[in-house]
CSV table of C-alpha atoms and ligand atoms in Angstrom, one decimal:
chain,number,residue,atom,x,y,z
A,16,UNK,CA,106.9,-37.6,-2.4
A,17,UNK,CA,108.3,-41.0,-1.5
A,18,UNK,CA,111.9,-42.2,-1.5
A,19,UNK,CA,112.9,-44.4,-4.4
A,20,UNK,CA,115.0,-47.4,-3.7
A,21,UNK,CA,115.5,-50.8,-5.3
A,22,UNK,CA,112.6,-50.1,-7.7
A,23,UNK,CA,110.2,-49.0,-4.9
A,24,UNK,CA,108.7,-45.7,-3.8
A,25,UNK,CA,108.4,-45.4,-0.1
A,26,UNK,CA,105.5,-43.5,1.4
A,27,UNK,CA,105.9,-44.5,5.1
A,28,UNK,CA,109.7,-44.8,5.4
A,29,UNK,CA,112.6,-42.4,5.0
A,30,UNK,CA,115.7,-44.2,3.7
A,31,UNK,CA,119.1,-42.6,3.4
A,32,UNK,CA,122.7,-44.0,3.2
A,33,UNK,CA,125.6,-42.0,4.5
A,34,UNK,CA,129.0,-43.7,4.2
A,35,UNK,CA,128.8,-47.1,5.7
A,36,UNK,CA,125.5,-46.5,7.6
A,37,UNK,CA,121.9,-46.7,6.4
A,38,UNK,CA,119.3,-44.7,8.2
A,39,UNK,CA,115.7,-45.9,8.2
A,40,UNK,CA,113.0,-43.8,9.8
A,41,UNK,CA,109.4,-44.9,10.3
A,42,UNK,CA,107.5,-42.0,9.0
A,43,UNK,CA,103.8,-41.9,10.0
A,44,UNK,CA,104.1,-39.4,12.8
A,45,UNK,CA,100.4,-38.4,12.9
A,46,UNK,CA,99.6,-42.0,14.0
A,47,UNK,CA,102.8,-42.3,16.2
A,48,UNK,CA,104.4,-44.3,13.4
A,49,UNK,CA,101.9,-47.2,13.7
A,50,UNK,CA,102.9,-50.2,11.7
A,51,UNK,CA,100.5,-51.0,8.9
A,52,UNK,CA,101.1,-53.6,6.2
A,53,UNK,CA,102.5,-51.0,3.8
A,54,UNK,CA,105.2,-50.2,6.4
A,55,UNK,CA,106.2,-53.8,6.7
A,56,UNK,CA,106.4,-54.1,2.9
A,57,UNK,CA,108.6,-51.1,2.7
A,58,UNK,CA,110.8,-52.2,5.6
A,59,UNK,CA,111.3,-55.5,3.8
A,60,UNK,CA,112.4,-53.8,0.6
A,61,UNK,CA,114.7,-51.4,2.4
A,62,UNK,CA,116.3,-54.1,4.6
A,63,UNK,CA,116.8,-56.3,1.5
A,64,UNK,CA,118.5,-53.4,-0.2
A,65,UNK,CA,120.8,-52.9,2.8
A,66,UNK,CA,121.6,-56.6,3.0
A,67,UNK,CA,122.6,-56.7,-0.6
A,68,UNK,CA,124.7,-53.4,-0.5
A,69,UNK,CA,128.3,-54.3,0.5
A,70,UNK,CA,129.0,-50.6,1.1
A,71,UNK,CA,126.5,-50.5,4.0
A,72,UNK,CA,127.9,-52.0,7.2
A,73,UNK,CA,125.2,-51.1,9.7
A,74,UNK,CA,121.7,-49.6,10.1
A,75,UNK,CA,120.0,-47.2,12.5
A,76,UNK,CA,116.3,-47.7,12.7
A,77,UNK,CA,114.3,-44.9,14.4
A,78,UNK,CA,110.9,-43.1,14.3
A,79,UNK,CA,110.0,-39.7,13.0
A,80,UNK,CA,108.8,-37.0,15.3
A,81,UNK,CA,109.7,-36.7,19.0
A,82,UNK,CA,106.9,-38.9,20.4
A,83,UNK,CA,107.2,-42.3,19.0
A,84,UNK,CA,109.5,-45.0,17.7
A,85,UNK,CA,106.3,-47.0,16.8
A,86,UNK,CA,103.1,-47.2,18.9
A,87,UNK,CA,102.4,-50.7,17.6
A,88,UNK,CA,100.5,-52.3,14.8
A,89,UNK,CA,98.0,-50.0,13.1
A,90,UNK,CA,94.9,-50.5,15.2
A,91,UNK,CA,92.5,-49.0,12.6
A,92,UNK,CA,93.8,-51.5,10.0
A,93,UNK,CA,93.7,-54.3,12.4
A,94,UNK,CA,90.2,-53.6,13.5
A,95,UNK,CA,88.7,-54.7,10.2
A,96,UNK,CA,90.8,-57.8,9.5
A,97,UNK,CA,89.5,-61.3,9.7
A,98,UNK,CA,91.4,-64.0,11.7
A,99,UNK,CA,92.8,-65.5,8.5
A,100,UNK,CA,94.0,-62.1,7.2
A,101,UNK,CA,95.5,-61.3,10.6
A,102,UNK,CA,97.4,-64.6,10.6
A,103,UNK,CA,98.8,-63.8,7.1
A,104,UNK,CA,99.8,-60.3,8.0
A,105,UNK,CA,101.4,-61.3,11.3
A,106,UNK,CA,103.4,-64.0,9.5
A,107,UNK,CA,104.6,-61.3,7.0
A,108,UNK,CA,105.5,-59.0,9.9
A,109,UNK,CA,107.4,-61.8,11.6
A,110,UNK,CA,109.3,-62.6,8.4
A,111,UNK,CA,110.5,-58.9,8.3
A,112,UNK,CA,111.6,-59.2,12.0
A,113,UNK,CA,113.6,-62.3,11.0
A,114,UNK,CA,115.2,-60.5,8.0
A,115,UNK,CA,116.3,-57.7,10.4
A,116,UNK,CA,117.6,-60.1,13.1
A,117,UNK,CA,119.6,-62.2,10.6
A,118,UNK,CA,120.7,-59.4,8.3
A,119,UNK,CA,124.4,-60.2,8.8
A,120,UNK,CA,125.0,-56.5,9.7
A,121,UNK,CA,124.3,-54.8,13.0
A,122,UNK,CA,120.9,-53.0,13.2
A,123,UNK,CA,120.5,-50.5,16.0
A,124,UNK,CA,117.1,-49.5,17.2
A,125,UNK,CA,117.3,-45.8,18.2
A,126,UNK,CA,114.2,-45.8,20.3
A,127,UNK,CA,113.1,-42.1,20.4
A,128,UNK,CA,109.7,-42.5,22.1
A,129,UNK,CA,106.9,-45.0,22.4
A,130,UNK,CA,107.9,-48.6,21.4
A,131,UNK,CA,104.7,-50.4,22.1
A,132,UNK,CA,103.3,-53.7,20.8
A,133,UNK,CA,104.7,-54.2,17.3
A,134,UNK,CA,107.0,-51.2,17.9
A,135,UNK,CA,108.6,-53.0,20.9
A,136,UNK,CA,108.8,-56.2,18.8
A,137,UNK,CA,110.5,-54.4,15.9
A,138,UNK,CA,113.1,-53.0,18.3
A,139,UNK,CA,113.6,-56.4,19.8
A,140,UNK,CA,114.4,-57.8,16.4
A,141,UNK,CA,117.3,-55.3,16.1
A,142,UNK,CA,120.8,-56.3,17.2
A,143,UNK,CA,121.1,-53.5,19.8
A,144,UNK,CA,118.6,-51.1,21.4
A,145,UNK,CA,119.6,-47.6,22.5
A,146,UNK,CA,116.8,-45.7,24.2
A,147,UNK,CA,116.3,-41.9,24.6
A,148,UNK,CA,115.5,-40.9,28.2
A,149,UNK,CA,111.9,-40.3,27.3
A,150,UNK,CA,111.3,-43.6,25.5
A,151,UNK,CA,108.6,-45.9,26.8
A,152,UNK,CA,108.2,-49.7,26.2
A,153,UNK,CA,105.4,-52.2,26.5
A,154,UNK,CA,103.3,-55.0,25.0
A,155,UNK,CA,99.8,-53.6,25.6
A,156,UNK,CA,98.1,-56.0,23.1
A,157,UNK,CA,96.0,-57.8,25.8
A,158,UNK,CA,94.3,-54.4,26.4
A,159,UNK,CA,92.9,-54.7,22.9
A,160,UNK,CA,91.8,-58.3,23.4
A,161,UNK,CA,94.7,-59.8,21.4
A,162,UNK,CA,98.2,-60.8,22.2
A,163,UNK,CA,101.7,-60.0,20.7
A,164,UNK,CA,102.0,-61.2,17.1
A,165,UNK,CA,105.3,-59.9,15.8
A,166,UNK,CA,107.6,-62.0,18.0
A,167,UNK,CA,107.0,-60.6,21.4
A,168,UNK,CA,106.2,-63.9,23.1
A,169,UNK,CA,109.5,-65.3,21.8
A,170,UNK,CA,112.0,-62.5,21.8
A,171,UNK,CA,110.9,-60.8,25.1
A,172,UNK,CA,111.5,-63.8,27.3
A,173,UNK,CA,114.8,-64.5,25.6
A,174,UNK,CA,115.9,-60.9,26.3
A,175,UNK,CA,114.6,-60.3,29.9
A,176,UNK,CA,113.6,-63.8,31.2
A,177,UNK,CA,110.3,-65.6,31.3
A,178,UNK,CA,108.9,-64.1,34.5
A,179,UNK,CA,109.5,-60.5,33.6
A,180,UNK,CA,108.3,-61.1,30.0
A,181,UNK,CA,105.0,-62.7,31.1
A,182,UNK,CA,104.5,-59.8,33.6
A,183,UNK,CA,104.8,-57.2,30.8
A,184,UNK,CA,102.8,-59.2,28.3
A,185,UNK,CA,99.9,-60.1,30.7
A,186,UNK,CA,99.7,-56.7,32.4
A,187,UNK,CA,100.1,-54.6,29.3
A,188,UNK,CA,102.0,-52.2,31.6
A,189,UNK,CA,104.1,-49.4,29.9
A,190,UNK,CA,107.5,-48.9,31.4
A,191,UNK,CA,110.1,-46.1,31.3
A,192,UNK,CA,113.5,-46.3,29.5
A,193,UNK,CA,115.3,-46.6,32.8
A,194,UNK,CA,113.1,-49.6,33.8
A,195,UNK,CA,113.7,-51.1,30.3
A,196,UNK,CA,117.4,-50.7,31.0
A,197,UNK,CA,117.2,-52.2,34.4
A,198,UNK,CA,115.6,-55.4,33.1
A,199,UNK,CA,117.9,-55.7,30.1
A,200,UNK,CA,115.4,-54.8,27.4
A,201,UNK,CA,117.6,-51.9,26.2
A,202,UNK,CA,121.4,-51.7,26.1
A,203,UNK,CA,121.8,-48.1,27.1
A,204,UNK,CA,119.7,-45.0,27.9
A,205,UNK,CA,121.0,-41.7,26.6
A,206,UNK,CA,119.9,-38.0,26.5
A,207,UNK,CA,117.4,-37.5,23.6
A,208,UNK,CA,119.8,-35.1,21.9
A,209,UNK,CA,122.6,-37.7,21.8
A,210,UNK,CA,120.5,-40.7,20.5
A,211,UNK,CA,121.6,-40.8,16.9
A,212,UNK,CA,125.2,-39.8,17.6
A,213,UNK,CA,125.6,-42.5,20.2
A,214,UNK,CA,124.2,-45.1,17.7
A,215,UNK,CA,126.6,-43.9,15.1
A,216,UNK,CA,129.5,-44.2,17.5
A,217,UNK,CA,128.6,-47.8,18.3
A,218,UNK,CA,128.3,-48.7,14.6
A,219,UNK,CA,131.6,-46.9,13.8
A,220,UNK,CA,133.3,-49.0,16.5
A,221,UNK,CA,131.7,-52.2,15.2
A,222,UNK,CA,132.6,-51.2,11.6
A,223,UNK,CA,136.3,-51.0,12.4
A,224,UNK,CA,136.3,-54.7,13.0
A,225,UNK,CA,136.3,-57.6,10.5
A,226,UNK,CA,133.0,-57.8,8.6
A,227,UNK,CA,133.1,-61.6,8.5
A,228,UNK,CA,133.7,-61.9,12.3
A,229,UNK,CA,130.8,-59.5,12.9
A,230,UNK,CA,128.4,-61.3,10.5
A,231,UNK,CA,129.2,-64.8,11.8
A,232,UNK,CA,129.0,-63.7,15.5
A,233,UNK,CA,125.5,-62.5,14.9
A,234,UNK,CA,124.6,-65.8,13.2
A,235,UNK,CA,126.2,-67.9,15.9
A,236,UNK,CA,124.4,-66.0,18.7
A,237,UNK,CA,121.0,-66.1,16.9
A,238,UNK,CA,121.2,-69.7,15.7
A,239,UNK,CA,122.7,-70.9,18.9
A,240,UNK,CA,119.9,-69.5,20.9
A,241,UNK,CA,117.4,-71.6,18.8
A,242,UNK,CA,118.9,-74.9,20.0
A,243,UNK,CA,120.9,-76.6,22.7
A,244,UNK,CA,124.3,-75.4,23.9
A,245,UNK,CA,126.0,-78.3,22.2
A,246,UNK,CA,124.3,-77.5,18.9
A,247,UNK,CA,125.3,-73.9,19.3
A,248,UNK,CA,128.9,-74.8,20.0
A,249,UNK,CA,129.0,-76.8,16.7
A,250,UNK,CA,127.6,-73.8,14.8
A,251,UNK,CA,130.2,-71.6,16.6
A,252,UNK,CA,133.1,-73.9,15.6
A,253,UNK,CA,132.0,-74.1,12.0
A,254,UNK,CA,131.7,-70.3,11.7
A,255,UNK,CA,134.9,-69.8,13.6
A,256,UNK,CA,136.5,-72.1,11.0
A,257,UNK,CA,135.2,-70.0,8.1
A,258,UNK,CA,136.6,-66.8,9.8
A,259,UNK,CA,139.9,-68.5,10.5
A,260,UNK,CA,140.4,-69.3,6.8
A,261,UNK,CA,139.6,-65.8,5.6
A,262,UNK,CA,141.8,-63.0,4.3
A,263,UNK,CA,140.4,-60.9,7.1
A,264,UNK,CA,142.0,-63.2,9.7
A,265,UNK,CA,145.4,-63.0,7.9
A,266,UNK,CA,145.0,-59.2,7.8
A,267,UNK,CA,143.9,-58.9,11.4
A,268,UNK,CA,146.6,-61.1,12.9
A,269,UNK,CA,149.3,-59.6,10.7
A,270,UNK,CA,148.3,-56.0,11.5
A,271,UNK,CA,148.3,-56.9,15.3
A,272,UNK,CA,151.8,-58.3,15.0
A,273,UNK,CA,153.1,-55.4,12.9
A,274,UNK,CA,151.5,-52.9,15.4
A,275,UNK,CA,149.4,-51.3,12.6
A,276,UNK,CA,145.7,-50.8,12.0
A,277,UNK,CA,144.0,-53.5,10.0
A,278,UNK,CA,142.4,-52.9,6.7
A,279,UNK,CA,139.6,-55.5,6.4
A,280,UNK,CA,138.0,-56.4,3.1
A,281,UNK,CA,135.2,-58.8,4.3
A,282,UNK,CA,136.6,-61.9,2.6
B,315,CAA,N1,97.4,-47.6,15.6
B,315,CAA,C1,96.8,-46.6,14.9
B,315,CAA,N2,96.7,-45.3,15.4
B,315,CAA,C2,97.4,-45.0,16.5
B,315,CAA,C3,98.2,-46.0,17.2
B,315,CAA,C4,98.2,-47.3,16.7
B,315,CAA,N3,98.9,-48.3,17.3
B,315,CAA,N4,98.7,-45.4,18.3
B,315,CAA,C5,98.4,-44.1,18.2
B,315,CAA,N5,97.6,-43.9,17.1
B,315,CAA,C6,97.0,-42.6,16.7
B,315,CAA,C7,95.8,-42.2,17.6
B,315,CAA,O1,94.6,-42.8,17.3
B,315,CAA,C8,95.8,-40.7,17.4
B,315,CAA,O2,95.2,-40.4,16.2
B,315,CAA,P1,94.2,-39.1,16.1
B,315,CAA,O3,95.1,-37.9,16.3
B,315,CAA,O4,93.6,-39.2,14.7
B,315,CAA,O5,93.2,-39.3,17.2
B,315,CAA,C9,97.3,-40.3,17.2
B,315,CAA,O6,98.0,-41.6,16.9
B,315,CAA,C10,98.0,-39.8,18.5
B,315,CAA,O7,97.7,-40.8,19.5
B,315,CAA,P2,97.1,-40.4,21.0
B,315,CAA,O8,96.2,-39.2,20.8
B,315,CAA,O9,96.5,-41.6,21.5
B,315,CAA,O10,98.4,-40.0,21.8
B,315,CAA,P3,98.6,-40.0,23.3
B,315,CAA,O11,99.9,-39.3,23.6
B,315,CAA,O12,97.4,-39.6,24.1
B,315,CAA,O13,98.8,-41.6,23.7
B,315,CAA,C11,99.7,-43.8,23.4
B,315,CAA,C12,99.9,-42.3,23.2
B,315,CAA,C13,99.7,-44.2,24.8
B,315,CAA,C14,100.9,-44.5,22.7
B,315,CAA,C15,98.4,-44.2,22.7
B,315,CAA,O14,98.3,-43.6,21.4
B,315,CAA,C16,98.2,-45.7,22.6
B,315,CAA,O15,97.8,-46.3,23.6
B,315,CAA,N6,98.4,-46.2,21.4
B,315,CAA,C17,98.1,-47.6,21.1
B,315,CAA,C18,99.2,-48.5,21.6
B,315,CAA,C19,98.9,-50.0,21.4
B,315,CAA,O16,98.0,-50.5,21.9
B,315,CAA,N7,99.8,-50.7,20.7
B,315,CAA,C20,99.7,-52.1,20.4
B,315,CAA,C21,99.0,-52.3,19.0
B,315,CAA,S1,98.6,-54.0,18.7
B,315,CAA,C22,100.0,-54.7,18.1
B,315,CAA,O17,101.1,-54.0,18.1
B,315,CAA,C23,99.9,-56.1,17.7
B,315,CAA,C24,101.2,-56.7,17.4
B,315,CAA,O18,101.9,-57.3,18.2
B,315,CAA,C25,101.8,-56.7,16.0
């Protein structure tokens, strides 16, 4: 039985909201949570629901079972697609990664196992990546005669630098969580048992801050990285101006001066 949300019934995704956090779990454990087109359609519906629900302030995205976050695009589905179909489906997958990246709320990838190909690319679209000690990462597409198609050639070099990104993409090598941490692909490595609680602690810390400041910081970093430093600085100044004219700014500065905790409203 699927989970009903926003008029949809999910077959491949578990979706729960608890307080200010939404929990999304890729749920095809028999195929190591491989990402078929149905998964991307369900991710789109769930993330749009999260985006539009003011009560939700952050998301934890993980995989079901203890083996995989996601072992990549569904190779069985991909094996029969034409070039034109593959271009369409990869554009759709990319649009979902852009939705996640620009959600306006932090999304933490809780990487509980294999994050390969499209799985690694999905994790890279998230705001922050926390890895369990047994997680493994890689872009093994070249071993299948293809190349990354859900943002790997763009987000990996931005995260870890061109040389290291090309080495991973061209070799198809699978690396450990510790190595992913060393090269900056993940923010932290934690014991498997603490994975979700550590992600919750990070989100709770972020959620105690002004929602507008959080949303526009994500925008400024993302949009700034698309262009020159000078264009990025202009974006930063404009978004800073919006924050500085907000009620949250009045509340945050007054609370500081009155030595009390702020009560932000996100406006
Ligand atoms: N697609 C479809 N099915 C997959 C899958 C995938 N990406 N990854 C694993 N599975 C299936 C296996 O076929 C297997 O199914 P059966 O039980 O029916 O045989 C089941 O999941 C368990 O997998 P394994 O038996 O292979 O498990 P393992 O522990 O021996 O190996 C693994 C684990 C190293 C992750 C191995 O499964 C593997 O190499 N998977 C493929 C990884 C990959 O190449 N990913 C990139 C896909 S292309 C892509 O992602 C394009 C893009 O950029 C969008």
